[in-house]
Coordinates of C-alpha atoms in Angstrom, one line a residue:
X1 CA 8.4 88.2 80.3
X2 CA 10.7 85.4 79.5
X3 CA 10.2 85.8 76.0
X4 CA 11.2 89.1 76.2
X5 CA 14.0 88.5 78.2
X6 CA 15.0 85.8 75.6
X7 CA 14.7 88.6 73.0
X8 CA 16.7 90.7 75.0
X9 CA 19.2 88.2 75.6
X10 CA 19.5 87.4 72.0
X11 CA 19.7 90.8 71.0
X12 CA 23.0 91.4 73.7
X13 CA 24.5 88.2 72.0
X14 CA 24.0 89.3 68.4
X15 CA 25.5 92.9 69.3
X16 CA 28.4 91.2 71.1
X17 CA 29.1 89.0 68.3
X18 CA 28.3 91.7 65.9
X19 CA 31.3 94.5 68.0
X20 CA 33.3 91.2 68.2
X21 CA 33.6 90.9 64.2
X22 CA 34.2 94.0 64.4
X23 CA 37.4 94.1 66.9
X24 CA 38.4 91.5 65.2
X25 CA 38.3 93.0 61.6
X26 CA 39.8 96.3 63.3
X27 CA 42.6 93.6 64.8
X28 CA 43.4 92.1 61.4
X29 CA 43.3 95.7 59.9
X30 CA 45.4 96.4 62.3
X31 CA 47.8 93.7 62.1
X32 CA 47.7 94.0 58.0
X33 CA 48.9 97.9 58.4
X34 CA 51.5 97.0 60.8
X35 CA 52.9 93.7 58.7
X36 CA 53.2 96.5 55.7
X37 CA 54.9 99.1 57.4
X38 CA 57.5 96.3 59.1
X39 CA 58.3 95.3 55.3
X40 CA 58.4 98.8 54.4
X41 CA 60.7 99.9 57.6
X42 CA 62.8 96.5 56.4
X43 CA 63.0 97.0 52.6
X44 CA 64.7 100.4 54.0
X45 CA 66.6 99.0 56.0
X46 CA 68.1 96.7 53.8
X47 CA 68.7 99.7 51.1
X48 CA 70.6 102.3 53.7
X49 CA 72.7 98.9 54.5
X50 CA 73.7 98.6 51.2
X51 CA 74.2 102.0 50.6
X52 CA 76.4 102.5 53.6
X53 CA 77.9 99.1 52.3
X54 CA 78.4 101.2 48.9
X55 CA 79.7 103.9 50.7
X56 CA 82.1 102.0 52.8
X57 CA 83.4 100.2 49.6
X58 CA 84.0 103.8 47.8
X59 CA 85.6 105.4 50.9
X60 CA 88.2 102.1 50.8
X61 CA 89.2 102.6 47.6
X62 CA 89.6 106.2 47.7
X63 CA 91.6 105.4 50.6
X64 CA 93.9 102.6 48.8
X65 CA 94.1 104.9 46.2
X66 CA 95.5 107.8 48.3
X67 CA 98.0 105.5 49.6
X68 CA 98.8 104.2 46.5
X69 CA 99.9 107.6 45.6
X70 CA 101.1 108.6 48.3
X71 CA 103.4 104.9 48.2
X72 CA 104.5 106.1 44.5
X73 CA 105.2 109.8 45.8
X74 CA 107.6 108.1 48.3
X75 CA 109.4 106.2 46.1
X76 CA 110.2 108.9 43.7
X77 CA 111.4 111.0 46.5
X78 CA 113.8 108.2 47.5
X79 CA 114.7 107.5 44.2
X80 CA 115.8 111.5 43.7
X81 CA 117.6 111.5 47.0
X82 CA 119.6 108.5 46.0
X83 CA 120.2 110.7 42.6
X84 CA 120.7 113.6 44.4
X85 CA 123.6 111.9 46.8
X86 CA 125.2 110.5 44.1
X87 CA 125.7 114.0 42.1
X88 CA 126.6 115.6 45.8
X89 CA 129.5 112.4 45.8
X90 CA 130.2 112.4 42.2
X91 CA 130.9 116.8 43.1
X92 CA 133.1 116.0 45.8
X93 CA 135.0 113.6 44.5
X94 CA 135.7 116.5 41.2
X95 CA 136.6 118.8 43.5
X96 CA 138.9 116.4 45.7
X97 CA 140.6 115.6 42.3
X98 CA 140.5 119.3 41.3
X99 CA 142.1 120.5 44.7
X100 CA 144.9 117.5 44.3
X101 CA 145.5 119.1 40.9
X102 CA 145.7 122.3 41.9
X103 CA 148.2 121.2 44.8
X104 CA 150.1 119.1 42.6
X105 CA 150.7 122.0 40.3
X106 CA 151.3 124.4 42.9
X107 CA 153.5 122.3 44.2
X108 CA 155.5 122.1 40.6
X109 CA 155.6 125.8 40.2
X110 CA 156.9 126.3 43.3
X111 CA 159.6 123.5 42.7
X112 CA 160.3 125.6 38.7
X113 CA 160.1 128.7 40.6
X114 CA 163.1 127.4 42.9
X115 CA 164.6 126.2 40.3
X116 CA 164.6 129.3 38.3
X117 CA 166.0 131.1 41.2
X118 CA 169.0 128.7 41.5
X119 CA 169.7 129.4 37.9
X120 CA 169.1 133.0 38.3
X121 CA 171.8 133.0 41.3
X122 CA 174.3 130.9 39.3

């Protein structure tokens, strides 16, 4: 009877250390799958980072670039208004003349039309 319960016994530790080997080959199975996947899940990671980095970087320049432009847009508005104010002055200041001219003159005609008349009278 004790030899059988020896046997017995024996035969209980060799299938717990036999299920044991086996948790623990599932375990590092386990473990393996899951290291794996965590560098996989990383090695994405780190790629979408960069890409967004990429992305960022792109988007910034297009940016600078649309200001740039838009800078150099402003600039030759200004620059034509100034142009533009100095033909409107430059007009004005004709005309001013023109109108003195005109005044001047009409003022001499009148003075020769007068004088006509007094030499018509006499």
């Amino acid at each position: 009877l004790q030899v059988r319960q020896v046997e017995m016994s024996k035969m209980r530790l060799e299938e717990q250390m036999k299920y044991s080997q086996l948790l623990e080959q599932t375990r590092e199975d386990l473990e393996h799958n899951y290291q794996k996947k965590l560098e996989s899940m990383r090695t994405r990671e780190a790629e979408t980072s960069a890409k967004m980095l990429q992305k960022e970087k792109e988007v910034e320049q297009q940016f600078y670039h649309h200001r740039q432009r838009m800078l150099a847009d402003l600039e030759e508005l200004r620059r034509r208004e100034g142009e533009l104010r100095k033909e409107e002055e430059f007009s004005r200041m004709r005309i001013a003349k023109s109108e003195s001219r005109c005044k001047e003159l009409e003022h001499a005609l009148e003075l020769k039309l007068v004088e006509v008349e007094k030499k018509r009278v006499e």
